[in-house]
Amino acid sequence: MRRLAGATIVSFGCAFVWMGAAHAQFGRGGGWATSGSDAQRSFWVRADPKISKDSMQKPGFQFLWKIKLPSDPKQSNSMAPPVLLEGYIGYRGFRSLGYVTSGPDNIVGIDTDLGRIEWQKRAAAQPGCASNASLTRPAAAAFPGAPVGRSGGGGRGGAAAKSAVGKPGEGAVTIQEVAANAARGGGGFPVAPPAGRGTPGAPGAPVAAGRGGRGGPDGGRGRTPNYLHVLASDGMLHNMYVSNGDEPEPPVKFLPPNANVQGFILVDNVAYAATTPGCGGAPDGVWALDLASKEVASWKPATGGIAGSAGPAIGPDGTLYVATAGGDLVALEPKTLKVKDSYRAGQGFTSSPVIFEYKERTLIAATTKDGRIHLLDAKDFGGAGHQTPLYQTPPATIAANSSPGALASWQDAAATRWVLASSGGTVGSWKLVEQNGALTLQAGWTSREIASPLPPTIVNGVVFAASGGSSNAVVYALDGTTGKELWNSGKSITSSMRGGGLSAGSSQVYLGTYDGTFYAFGFPIEH
C-alpha cells in the first residue's frame, strides 16, 4: 500500500481500537516524549534517516496529510505539539504513533505513518474550564545518546525491521528495546515477566528480573508497560496503554482542578508539572507525584510566577531547574522538590531553562526581561558569592516585547553548540565559544522574517520554525548553521497556530492548528 503524497485524510470521529494483544504493552519506544522533546527541553531530534540539509534542498519533503479532529470553538490556543512514539512493535507490526488532545480532555491516538485515527478517549467525565489535558511519555533524565532504531538503521526499511516481530502472546516491544537488549548480550527480545507477578512497571507493582531486561521505573530489571500519561483538567493523572487508551488502574489525584499546566513530564517514575494561575485558582508552583507511593510534593516561588512555556528542565542527575518571573533560577531536588540552590538574575526570567552538555559540563541557558541570555554552570551557579553567571549577553539581545517562552539547543557535526530563540519576527542563533577558558555566546545567523515565530525544532541539523499569530501558519526549514531557507509549506496550512508548536520524528514534522486540524509534513513512505 502506498501513501499518496498530499492526500487529505479527514476523521469522522471513528475510533479504531486494537484488540487481542491490547494489554501486552511492553517496551519503550523513542520519539518526542514531552514538551521540548526531552527532559532537558532541547527541542532537538539528534538524527534522522531522511531529513538533512542536503535532502531538504532537493524535491521530496512535502505536505503529507491532515486530519480534522474534534475541537472546542471556545479554545484560545492551538492544540499542543503532539507526543510521539517511534519504533513501536505491536501485533500489527511496526508502528509510529502520535498523541494529541483535541477538545476538552479528549485524547486522540493517531497512526502517523498512515494518517488515521487509532483511538479516542475522554480523560475527564466532566471537563472543567482549564484549556485541556496535558500528555507525556516517560523521559530519561540522562542526556539522550545515539539514537537506536529508525535513525540507526532500524525501522522503515532498516535491517532490524525484518526480524523483530514477536511471537503471539509475548506482548509488544520496540525496535529500540530489541537493539538495546541485543547490544547488552541478551537475545533479540527481553525476557517476559513470570505469570502472576502483576502488571510489571505499573505504579507499585513488582518488576520481574530477567536476562537482558530493561530497568524498570523502580530500579528493577524487566519489561515495563508502554504508557501514555495524561494529566486531565480535573487534576487526575491517567496511565493509558499506548495502543488503545485503556487504563490498567484508576487515575491518581495530582493537581488542583482546572490548573493551567506547563511542562508535564514523567522521569524515574515521578510526574512533574508547573502551574500558573488559571480558572481554577491553582497557585504558581511546581508539583511532583511519586507514582509508587502516590505522594504529592510541591514548591512555590517566593516572588513572581513560573516563567516560560516549557516548564521545568531536568538535568542528568534528576535535578529540576525552574525559572521564575521574579528573577530566580532555582534548582530543586527530584521527587521532594526541596531547594538545592538558586541564582538571582536581577531581572525577571521570561523563558523556561534549556539544559545541554559541553565538554562534560552541564550548562543552563534562559532569557530575562531585559533581553539577555544567561549562561550558567549547573554545578556552581548559585549560593553566596556565586551570583555571577558564566556569561550573559548584552541587553536587548532578544527583541523587546517578544521574549521567547522557550529556547532550543543543538550541536552540529563540527561539535559547535548552538542556542536558538524566536525573537520578534525572526529566529536567532548564538554559538557557544570558548576563549582562554572562558565561555561566551556569540551571535550567529538570523532567519528571514517569520510572523510571530514559535519555538524552533531542530532535526538532524535542519531548523524547523513556524509562524504563529492570527494568519494562516507557515512552516519553514532552515539550514541550522547558516539560517538559509531550504523549504517552506506555502499555503498548505489553512489556520493559525496561536500557542501551539511543532514536534518531529520518523522523518516527519507535525503540528496542530487553531481550527483543530492535525498536519504532517515529510517524505512520502512506501508501505
Short mmCIF file of C-alpha atoms in Angstrom, two decimals:
data_model
loop_
_atom_site.label_atom_id
_atom_site.label_comp_id
_atom_site.label_asym_id
_atom_site.label_seq_id
_atom_site.Cartn_x
_atom_site.Cartn_y
_atom_site.Cartn_z
CA MET A 1 0.00 0.00 0.00
CA ARG A 2 1.33 3.44 -0.90
CA ARG A 3 0.72 6.67 0.91
CA LEU A 4 -0.42 9.30 -1.55
CA ALA A 5 1.66 12.44 -1.16
CA GLY A 6 -0.53 15.43 -0.44
CA ALA A 7 -3.57 13.28 0.37
CA THR A 8 -6.12 14.70 2.78
CA ILE A 9 -7.42 12.26 5.37
CA VAL A 10 -10.38 13.52 7.34
CA SER A 11 -11.55 11.91 10.54
CA PHE A 12 -15.25 11.21 11.03
CA GLY A 13 -14.88 10.55 14.72
CA CYS A 14 -14.30 6.79 14.45
CA ALA A 15 -12.03 5.18 16.98
CA PHE A 16 -10.05 2.18 15.78
CA VAL A 17 -9.21 0.06 18.82
CA TRP A 18 -6.52 -2.59 18.86
CA MET A 19 -7.79 -5.94 20.12
CA GLY A 20 -6.18 -9.24 21.01
CA ALA A 21 -2.78 -8.13 22.24
CA ALA A 22 -4.08 -4.81 23.52
CA HIS A 23 -2.97 -5.42 27.09
CA ALA A 24 0.55 -6.57 26.27
CA GLN A 25 2.18 -3.18 26.10
CA PHE A 26 5.80 -3.86 26.90
CA GLY A 27 8.79 -1.85 25.76
CA ARG A 28 9.89 1.77 25.49
CA GLY A 29 9.84 3.49 22.15
CA GLY A 30 11.77 6.53 21.10
CA GLY A 31 10.27 9.78 19.95
CA TRP A 32 9.16 13.22 21.06
CA ALA A 33 8.20 12.32 24.64
CA THR A 34 7.35 15.65 26.25
CA SER A 35 7.39 19.42 25.85
CA GLY A 36 10.69 20.23 24.10
CA SER A 37 11.18 16.56 23.12
CA ASP A 38 13.33 15.57 26.13
CA ALA A 39 13.79 16.29 29.82
CA GLN A 40 16.34 18.99 29.04
CA ARG A 41 13.79 20.88 26.83
CA SER A 42 16.25 20.99 23.91
CA PHE A 43 13.68 20.75 21.05
CA TRP A 44 16.33 18.67 19.27
CA VAL A 45 15.90 15.43 17.30
CA ARG A 46 19.51 14.35 17.03
CA ALA A 47 19.41 12.14 13.95
CA ASP A 48 17.01 11.22 11.19
CA PRO A 49 17.32 8.80 8.25
CA LYS A 50 15.86 11.19 5.66
CA ILE A 51 15.82 14.79 6.88
CA SER A 52 19.13 16.59 6.38
CA LYS A 53 20.38 19.87 4.96
CA ASP A 54 21.17 18.11 1.67
CA SER A 55 17.85 16.30 1.32
CA MET A 56 15.83 19.42 2.14
CA GLN A 57 17.36 21.17 -0.88
CA LYS A 58 16.00 18.50 -3.22
CA PRO A 59 12.37 17.66 -4.12
CA GLY A 60 10.60 15.24 -1.81
CA PHE A 61 9.81 16.87 1.54
CA GLN A 62 6.17 17.95 1.32
CA PHE A 63 2.72 18.14 2.82
CA LEU A 64 1.59 14.57 3.51
CA TRP A 65 -1.80 14.56 5.18
CA LYS A 66 -4.13 16.30 7.60
CA ILE A 67 -6.86 15.10 9.93
CA LYS A 68 -9.71 17.25 11.19
CA LEU A 69 -10.15 16.47 14.88
CA PRO A 70 -12.95 17.44 17.26
CA SER A 71 -12.26 20.93 18.56
CA ASP A 72 -13.76 23.39 21.00
CA PRO A 73 -14.75 26.70 19.36
CA LYS A 74 -14.12 28.39 22.72
CA GLN A 75 -10.47 27.32 22.91
CA SER A 76 -8.00 30.17 22.86
CA ASN A 77 -4.96 28.25 21.58
CA SER A 78 -3.98 25.59 19.07
CA MET A 79 -3.54 22.02 20.22
CA ALA A 80 -0.22 21.36 21.97
CA PRO A 81 2.61 19.73 19.97
CA PRO A 82 1.87 16.00 19.70
CA VAL A 83 3.69 13.43 21.81
CA LEU A 84 5.25 10.80 19.54
CA LEU A 85 6.15 7.14 19.84
CA GLU A 86 8.53 5.71 17.24
CA GLY A 87 9.64 2.14 16.70
CA TYR A 88 6.64 0.57 18.43
CA ILE A 89 6.09 -3.11 17.65
CA GLY A 90 2.58 -4.44 18.16
CA TYR A 91 0.71 -7.41 16.82
CA ARG A 92 0.17 -5.45 13.59
CA GLY A 93 3.87 -4.85 13.07
CA PHE A 94 5.99 -1.72 13.24
CA ARG A 95 4.17 1.47 14.09
CA SER A 96 4.73 5.18 14.57
CA LEU A 97 2.09 6.80 16.74
CA GLY A 98 1.21 10.33 17.80
CA TYR A 99 -1.00 11.58 20.63
CA VAL A 100 -2.82 14.90 20.89
CA THR A 101 -5.61 16.49 22.87
CA SER A 102 -8.48 17.80 20.80
CA GLY A 103 -11.41 19.40 22.54
CA PRO A 104 -11.81 19.35 26.32
CA ASP A 105 -9.89 16.35 27.70
CA ASN A 106 -10.34 14.33 24.51
CA ILE A 107 -7.23 12.22 23.85
CA VAL A 108 -6.61 11.03 20.29
CA GLY A 109 -4.13 8.37 19.22
CA ILE A 110 -3.04 8.67 15.58
CA ASP A 111 -1.13 6.34 13.27
CA THR A 112 1.36 8.87 11.89
CA ASP A 113 2.52 6.54 9.11
CA LEU A 114 -0.97 6.20 7.63
CA GLY A 115 -2.53 9.42 8.88
CA ARG A 116 -5.54 7.84 10.57
CA ILE A 117 -7.13 7.85 13.99
CA GLU A 118 -6.43 4.74 16.08
CA TRP A 119 -8.48 5.57 19.18
CA GLN A 120 -10.11 8.36 21.17
CA LYS A 121 -10.73 8.53 24.91
CA ARG A 122 -12.19 11.15 27.23
CA ALA A 123 -9.87 11.67 30.20
CA ALA A 124 -12.32 13.55 32.43
CA ALA A 125 -16.02 12.75 32.74
CA GLN A 126 -16.88 16.42 33.17
CA PRO A 127 -14.13 18.58 31.64
CA GLY A 128 -13.57 21.78 33.53
CA CYS A 129 -12.65 25.28 32.44
CA ALA A 130 -8.93 24.55 32.04
CA SER A 131 -7.64 24.73 28.48
CA ASN A 132 -7.07 20.98 28.02
CA ALA A 133 -5.38 17.83 29.20
CA SER A 134 -1.56 17.50 29.10
CA LEU A 135 0.25 14.47 27.67
CA THR A 136 3.68 12.91 28.13
CA ARG A 137 5.56 9.66 27.80
CA PRO A 138 8.37 8.66 30.17
CA ALA A 139 11.57 10.64 29.59
CA ALA A 140 15.11 9.94 30.76
CA ALA A 141 17.00 12.40 32.95
CA ALA A 142 20.26 11.47 31.22
CA PHE A 143 21.25 13.36 28.10
CA PRO A 144 19.94 11.47 25.06
CA GLY A 145 22.62 9.34 23.44
CA ALA A 146 22.99 7.99 19.94
CA PRO A 147 19.54 7.05 18.65
CA VAL A 148 18.66 3.42 18.08
CA GLY A 149 16.07 2.39 15.54
CA ARG A 150 14.97 4.39 12.53
CA SER A 151 17.86 6.79 12.58
CA GLY A 152 20.30 3.99 13.21
CA GLY A 153 19.26 1.54 10.55
CA GLY A 154 16.12 0.08 12.09
CA GLY A 155 12.53 0.95 11.45
CA ARG A 156 11.26 1.84 8.00
CA GLY A 157 13.29 -0.10 5.54
CA GLY A 158 16.03 -0.87 8.09
CA ALA A 159 17.53 -4.27 8.63
CA ALA A 160 16.11 -4.58 12.11
CA ALA A 161 12.61 -4.38 10.72
CA LYS A 162 12.90 -7.81 9.10
CA SER A 163 13.31 -9.93 12.19
CA ALA A 164 11.81 -8.16 15.18
CA VAL A 165 8.24 -9.47 15.21
CA GLY A 166 7.36 -11.12 18.49
CA LYS A 167 5.54 -14.40 18.93
CA PRO A 168 1.83 -14.42 19.77
CA GLY A 169 1.21 -13.77 23.45
CA GLU A 170 4.66 -12.33 24.10
CA GLY A 171 3.45 -8.75 24.07
CA ALA A 172 4.66 -5.72 22.19
CA VAL A 173 8.17 -4.31 22.18
CA THR A 174 10.00 -1.61 20.32
CA ILE A 175 12.86 -1.53 17.85
CA GLN A 176 14.90 0.40 20.38
CA GLU A 177 14.39 -2.28 23.02
CA VAL A 178 15.30 -5.12 20.65
CA ALA A 179 18.55 -3.44 19.58
CA ALA A 180 19.50 -2.31 23.08
CA ASN A 181 18.90 -5.75 24.54
CA ALA A 182 20.99 -7.41 21.84
CA ALA A 183 23.82 -4.94 22.47
CA ARG A 184 23.78 -5.90 26.15
CA GLY A 185 24.38 -9.51 25.18
CA GLY A 186 20.80 -10.65 25.60
CA GLY A 187 18.57 -12.15 22.98
CA GLY A 188 16.53 -10.23 20.48
CA PHE A 189 13.74 -9.66 23.00
CA PRO A 190 13.77 -9.02 26.74
CA VAL A 191 12.58 -11.82 28.97
CA ALA A 192 8.86 -11.69 29.71
CA PRO A 193 7.83 -11.44 33.38
CA PRO A 194 6.67 -14.61 35.12
CA ALA A 195 2.93 -15.16 35.24
CA GLY A 196 1.13 -13.93 38.30
CA ARG A 197 3.53 -11.08 39.08
CA GLY A 198 1.02 -8.34 38.29
CA THR A 199 1.48 -5.62 35.70
CA PRO A 200 5.24 -5.07 35.51
CA GLY A 201 6.32 -1.50 35.77
CA ALA A 202 2.89 -0.32 36.89
CA PRO A 203 2.98 2.04 39.87
CA GLY A 204 3.62 -0.01 42.98
CA ALA A 205 3.79 -3.35 41.14
CA PRO A 206 6.82 -5.69 41.18
CA VAL A 207 9.14 -5.75 38.21
CA ALA A 208 10.35 -9.11 37.02
CA ALA A 209 14.05 -9.78 36.76
CA GLY A 210 15.24 -11.29 33.54
CA ARG A 211 18.24 -11.84 31.34
CA GLY A 212 18.97 -8.67 29.45
CA GLY A 213 15.81 -6.99 30.72
CA ARG A 214 15.46 -3.22 30.77
CA GLY A 215 15.47 -1.50 34.11
CA GLY A 216 12.00 -0.75 35.40
CA PRO A 217 10.93 2.60 36.80
CA ASP A 218 11.61 1.47 40.34
CA GLY A 219 15.15 0.39 39.56
CA GLY A 220 14.35 -3.29 38.95
CA ARG A 221 15.11 -5.16 35.77
CA GLY A 222 12.47 -6.37 33.39
CA ARG A 223 9.97 -5.18 30.82
CA THR A 224 7.87 -2.14 31.56
CA PRO A 225 4.49 -1.33 30.04
CA ASN A 226 4.40 1.37 27.41
CA TYR A 227 2.13 4.08 28.76
CA LEU A 228 0.85 7.42 27.62
CA HIS A 229 0.47 9.58 30.74
CA VAL A 230 -2.41 12.04 30.74
CA LEU A 231 -2.98 14.89 33.18
CA ALA A 232 -6.66 15.79 32.82
CA SER A 233 -8.25 19.16 33.56
CA ASP A 234 -9.72 17.77 36.81
CA GLY A 235 -6.17 17.25 38.15
CA MET A 236 -6.22 13.45 37.83
CA LEU A 237 -3.28 11.57 36.29
CA HIS A 238 -4.18 8.69 33.98
CA ASN A 239 -1.88 5.93 32.73
CA MET A 240 -3.15 4.77 29.32
CA TYR A 241 -1.86 1.95 27.17
CA VAL A 242 -0.35 3.45 24.03
CA SER A 243 -2.20 1.13 21.65
CA ASN A 244 -5.80 1.73 22.69
CA GLY A 245 -6.06 4.19 25.57
CA ASP A 246 -7.22 1.59 28.09
CA GLU A 247 -6.24 2.21 31.72
CA PRO A 248 -4.96 -0.71 33.82
CA GLU A 249 -5.70 1.09 37.10
CA PRO A 250 -7.74 4.05 38.39
CA PRO A 251 -6.39 7.58 37.91
CA VAL A 252 -4.43 9.27 40.70
CA LYS A 253 -5.04 12.72 42.16
CA PHE A 254 -2.18 15.07 41.26
CA LEU A 255 -3.15 18.75 40.89
CA PRO A 256 -5.99 21.05 41.91
CA PRO A 257 -8.78 21.03 39.31
CA ASN A 258 -8.56 23.43 36.37
CA ALA A 259 -4.90 24.28 36.89
CA ASN A 260 -3.07 25.90 33.99
CA VAL A 261 -0.36 23.26 33.38
CA GLN A 262 3.03 23.65 31.71
CA GLY A 263 5.81 21.15 31.11
CA PHE A 264 4.07 17.97 32.26
CA ILE A 265 6.75 15.25 32.30
CA LEU A 266 7.49 11.88 33.88
CA VAL A 267 11.06 10.94 34.87
CA ASP A 268 12.14 7.98 37.03
CA ASN A 269 8.54 7.12 37.94
CA VAL A 270 7.85 10.65 39.21
CA ALA A 271 5.49 13.01 37.38
CA TYR A 272 6.24 16.75 37.41
CA ALA A 273 4.25 19.76 36.26
CA ALA A 274 4.38 23.53 36.60
CA THR A 275 1.22 25.55 37.22
CA THR A 276 0.35 29.15 36.54
CA PRO A 277 -2.88 30.92 37.56
CA GLY A 278 -5.91 29.60 35.71
CA CYS A 279 -9.64 29.47 36.01
CA GLY A 280 -9.39 27.07 38.96
CA GLY A 281 -7.17 29.33 41.03
CA ALA A 282 -4.22 26.93 41.36
CA PRO A 283 -1.15 28.84 42.58
CA ASP A 284 2.09 29.24 40.68
CA GLY A 285 4.38 26.37 41.51
CA VAL A 286 5.99 23.07 40.62
CA TRP A 287 4.39 19.78 41.63
CA ALA A 288 5.70 16.21 41.88
CA LEU A 289 3.75 12.95 42.12
CA ASP A 290 5.57 9.76 43.09
CA LEU A 291 3.69 7.09 41.13
CA ALA A 292 4.78 4.35 43.53
CA SER A 293 3.71 5.98 46.80
CA LYS A 294 1.04 8.33 45.31
CA GLU A 295 2.53 11.13 47.43
CA VAL A 296 2.45 14.69 46.09
CA ALA A 297 5.07 17.37 46.82
CA SER A 298 5.02 20.99 45.71
CA TRP A 299 7.22 24.08 45.59
CA LYS A 300 6.03 27.66 45.20
CA PRO A 301 8.26 30.61 44.25
CA ALA A 302 8.80 33.35 46.83
CA THR A 303 8.14 36.07 44.25
CA GLY A 304 6.74 36.01 40.74
CA GLY A 305 5.25 33.15 38.80
CA ILE A 306 6.78 30.32 36.79
CA ALA A 307 8.44 31.73 33.67
CA GLY A 308 8.38 30.27 30.19
CA SER A 309 6.22 27.81 28.28
CA ALA A 310 8.13 24.52 28.56
CA GLY A 311 8.07 24.07 32.34
CA PRO A 312 10.99 22.84 34.46
CA ALA A 313 14.05 21.43 32.71
CA ILE A 314 15.68 18.36 34.25
CA GLY A 315 19.42 17.77 34.45
CA PRO A 316 21.15 14.40 34.02
CA ASP A 317 21.20 13.84 37.80
CA GLY A 318 17.44 14.41 38.04
CA THR A 319 17.66 17.96 39.43
CA LEU A 320 14.84 20.25 38.30
CA TYR A 321 15.68 23.78 37.14
CA VAL A 322 12.86 26.32 37.25
CA ALA A 323 12.91 29.96 36.12
CA THR A 324 10.59 32.50 37.74
CA ALA A 325 9.21 35.85 36.68
CA GLY A 326 10.63 37.18 39.94
CA GLY A 327 14.18 36.69 38.62
CA ASP A 328 15.23 33.43 40.27
CA LEU A 329 16.55 30.28 38.64
CA VAL A 330 16.03 27.58 41.24
CA ALA A 331 17.45 24.05 41.46
CA LEU A 332 15.07 21.56 43.10
CA GLU A 333 15.71 18.05 44.35
CA PRO A 334 13.95 15.32 42.39
CA LYS A 335 10.75 13.99 43.95
CA THR A 336 10.88 16.11 47.15
CA LEU A 337 11.28 19.49 45.38
CA LYS A 338 13.48 20.80 48.17
CA VAL A 339 15.58 23.80 47.13
CA LYS A 340 19.20 22.85 46.38
CA ASP A 341 20.47 26.15 45.00
CA SER A 342 19.32 29.36 43.35
CA TYR A 343 20.61 32.12 41.12
CA ARG A 344 19.31 35.70 41.20
CA ALA A 345 19.38 37.37 37.78
CA GLY A 346 18.35 40.88 38.76
CA GLN A 347 15.61 40.76 36.09
CA GLY A 348 12.58 38.53 35.77
CA PHE A 349 13.09 35.44 33.64
CA THR A 350 10.95 35.11 30.53
CA SER A 351 11.83 31.65 29.20
CA SER A 352 11.99 28.15 30.56
CA PRO A 353 15.57 26.91 31.01
CA VAL A 354 17.27 24.73 28.42
CA ILE A 355 20.00 22.32 29.59
CA PHE A 356 22.84 20.98 27.46
CA GLU A 357 26.25 19.39 27.84
CA TYR A 358 29.58 20.90 26.86
CA LYS A 359 32.87 19.06 27.47
CA GLU A 360 31.39 17.02 30.32
CA ARG A 361 29.85 20.12 31.87
CA THR A 362 26.13 20.62 32.30
CA LEU A 363 25.14 24.13 31.22
CA ILE A 364 21.86 26.03 31.53
CA ALA A 365 20.53 28.94 29.48
CA ALA A 366 17.47 31.15 29.99
CA THR A 367 16.33 34.65 28.99
CA THR A 368 15.36 37.65 31.13
CA LYS A 369 13.12 40.70 30.62
CA ASP A 370 16.00 42.94 29.61
CA GLY A 371 16.66 40.71 26.57
CA ARG A 372 19.73 38.93 27.91
CA ILE A 373 20.55 35.24 27.66
CA HIS A 374 22.10 33.98 30.91
CA LEU A 375 24.52 31.04 30.72
CA LEU A 376 25.13 29.07 33.92
CA ASP A 377 27.03 26.01 35.10
CA ALA A 378 24.77 23.52 36.88
CA LYS A 379 27.48 22.67 39.41
CA ASP A 380 28.18 26.22 40.51
CA PHE A 381 25.54 28.78 39.70
CA GLY A 382 24.01 29.98 42.96
CA GLY A 383 24.62 30.47 46.65
CA ALA A 384 26.60 33.14 48.47
CA GLY A 385 29.35 34.59 46.33
CA HIS A 386 28.23 32.77 43.19
CA GLN A 387 25.62 35.07 41.70
CA THR A 388 27.63 35.78 38.55
CA PRO A 389 26.78 33.64 35.51
CA LEU A 390 29.38 32.09 33.24
CA TYR A 391 28.25 34.61 30.67
CA GLN A 392 25.34 36.89 29.86
CA THR A 393 24.70 38.50 26.52
CA PRO A 394 24.27 42.27 26.24
CA PRO A 395 20.82 43.74 26.96
CA ALA A 396 18.28 43.57 24.14
CA THR A 397 19.92 40.52 22.59
CA ILE A 398 16.33 39.28 22.46
CA ALA A 399 13.99 41.82 20.86
CA ALA A 400 11.85 43.88 23.21
CA ASN A 401 8.28 42.70 23.85
CA SER A 402 8.94 39.39 22.10
CA SER A 403 10.66 37.27 24.72
CA PRO A 404 10.59 33.57 23.82
CA GLY A 405 8.76 31.16 26.10
CA ALA A 406 11.43 28.54 25.44
CA LEU A 407 14.93 28.25 23.98
CA ALA A 408 16.28 25.41 21.84
CA SER A 409 19.77 23.96 21.65
CA TRP A 410 21.68 21.55 19.43
CA GLN A 411 25.23 20.58 18.44
CA ASP A 412 26.39 20.35 14.84
CA ALA A 413 28.78 17.88 13.20
CA ALA A 414 31.73 20.16 13.96
CA ALA A 415 30.86 19.98 17.69
CA THR A 416 29.68 23.60 17.76
CA ARG A 417 26.94 24.14 20.34
CA TRP A 418 24.07 26.40 19.26
CA VAL A 419 21.32 28.13 21.25
CA LEU A 420 18.23 29.28 19.34
CA ALA A 421 15.43 31.68 20.22
CA SER A 422 12.38 33.08 18.49
CA SER A 423 12.70 36.83 18.82
CA GLY A 424 10.45 39.47 17.27
CA GLY A 425 9.81 38.38 13.71
CA THR A 426 12.83 36.10 13.32
CA VAL A 427 14.62 33.09 14.75
CA GLY A 428 18.05 33.99 16.11
CA SER A 429 21.06 31.80 16.87
CA TRP A 430 24.09 32.02 19.16
CA LYS A 431 27.23 29.88 19.17
CA LEU A 432 28.94 28.75 22.35
CA VAL A 433 32.59 29.79 22.05
CA GLU A 434 35.44 29.09 24.48
CA GLN A 435 38.35 31.54 24.56
CA ASN A 436 41.14 31.26 27.12
CA GLY A 437 38.95 29.03 29.25
CA ALA A 438 36.02 31.47 29.27
CA LEU A 439 32.68 30.69 27.63
CA THR A 440 30.71 33.23 25.62
CA LEU A 441 27.65 33.20 23.40
CA GLN A 442 28.43 34.81 20.05
CA ALA A 443 25.68 35.92 17.70
CA GLY A 444 25.25 33.59 14.73
CA TRP A 445 22.68 33.76 11.93
CA THR A 446 19.27 35.39 11.95
CA SER A 447 16.46 33.88 9.89
CA ARG A 448 14.27 35.50 7.29
CA GLU A 449 11.22 37.33 8.64
CA ILE A 450 8.73 34.93 10.23
CA ALA A 451 5.49 36.30 11.66
CA SER A 452 5.29 35.65 15.43
CA PRO A 453 7.63 32.63 15.28
CA LEU A 454 7.07 29.77 17.71
CA PRO A 455 9.98 27.96 19.44
CA PRO A 456 12.06 26.23 16.74
CA THR A 457 12.64 22.49 16.44
CA ILE A 458 15.93 21.03 15.16
CA VAL A 459 16.04 17.75 13.22
CA ASN A 460 19.46 16.45 12.16
CA GLY A 461 20.85 19.93 11.53
CA VAL A 462 17.68 21.36 9.98
CA VAL A 463 15.82 24.03 11.96
CA PHE A 464 12.04 23.97 11.58
CA ALA A 465 10.22 27.14 12.55
CA ALA A 466 6.54 28.03 12.30
CA SER A 467 4.70 31.32 12.22
CA GLY A 468 2.03 31.89 14.83
CA GLY A 469 -0.36 34.81 15.17
CA SER A 470 -3.74 35.28 13.53
CA SER A 471 -2.88 34.49 9.89
CA ASN A 472 -2.51 31.06 8.33
CA ALA A 473 0.60 29.34 9.66
CA VAL A 474 3.67 28.56 7.55
CA VAL A 475 6.41 26.06 8.43
CA TYR A 476 9.96 26.93 7.37
CA ALA A 477 13.02 24.66 7.14
CA LEU A 478 16.34 26.45 7.69
CA ASP A 479 19.97 25.40 7.48
CA GLY A 480 20.96 25.07 11.14
CA THR A 481 24.44 26.53 10.63
CA THR A 482 23.67 29.39 8.22
CA GLY A 483 19.95 30.13 8.62
CA LYS A 484 19.41 29.78 4.86
CA GLU A 485 15.83 28.91 3.96
CA LEU A 486 15.64 25.40 2.50
CA TRP A 487 11.87 24.88 2.21
CA ASN A 488 8.52 26.26 3.33
CA SER A 489 4.99 24.89 3.47
CA GLY A 490 3.44 27.67 1.39
CA LYS A 491 -0.35 27.73 1.61
CA SER A 492 -0.76 24.13 2.83
CA ILE A 493 -1.94 25.20 6.29
CA THR A 494 -5.29 26.95 6.39
CA SER A 495 -5.43 28.10 10.02
CA SER A 496 -3.25 29.81 12.62
CA MET A 497 -1.06 28.32 15.38
CA ARG A 498 -1.70 30.53 18.39
CA GLY A 499 0.07 28.95 21.35
CA GLY A 500 0.84 25.69 19.57
CA GLY A 501 4.13 24.31 18.34
CA LEU A 502 5.97 21.67 16.34
CA SER A 503 7.17 18.19 17.13
CA ALA A 504 9.14 15.86 14.89
CA GLY A 505 10.17 12.25 14.43
CA SER A 506 10.46 9.47 11.86
CA SER A 507 11.31 11.94 9.07
CA GLN A 508 8.09 13.88 9.62
CA VAL A 509 7.13 17.19 11.25
CA TYR A 510 3.75 17.58 12.95
CA LEU A 511 1.61 20.45 14.16
CA GLY A 512 -1.93 21.23 15.23
CA THR A 513 -3.81 24.40 14.35
CA TYR A 514 -6.42 26.59 15.96
CA ASP A 515 -9.28 25.00 13.97
CA GLY A 516 -8.48 21.51 15.29
CA THR A 517 -6.61 20.20 12.24
CA PHE A 518 -3.55 17.98 12.66
CA TYR A 519 -0.93 18.26 9.88
CA ALA A 520 2.03 16.11 8.83
CA PHE A 521 4.91 17.14 6.55
CA GLY A 522 7.72 14.86 5.45
CA PHE A 523 8.92 12.42 2.85
CA PRO A 524 6.30 10.03 1.40
CA ILE A 525 6.63 6.50 2.75
CA GLU A 526 6.17 3.26 0.85
CA HIS A 527 4.04 0.65 2.64
#
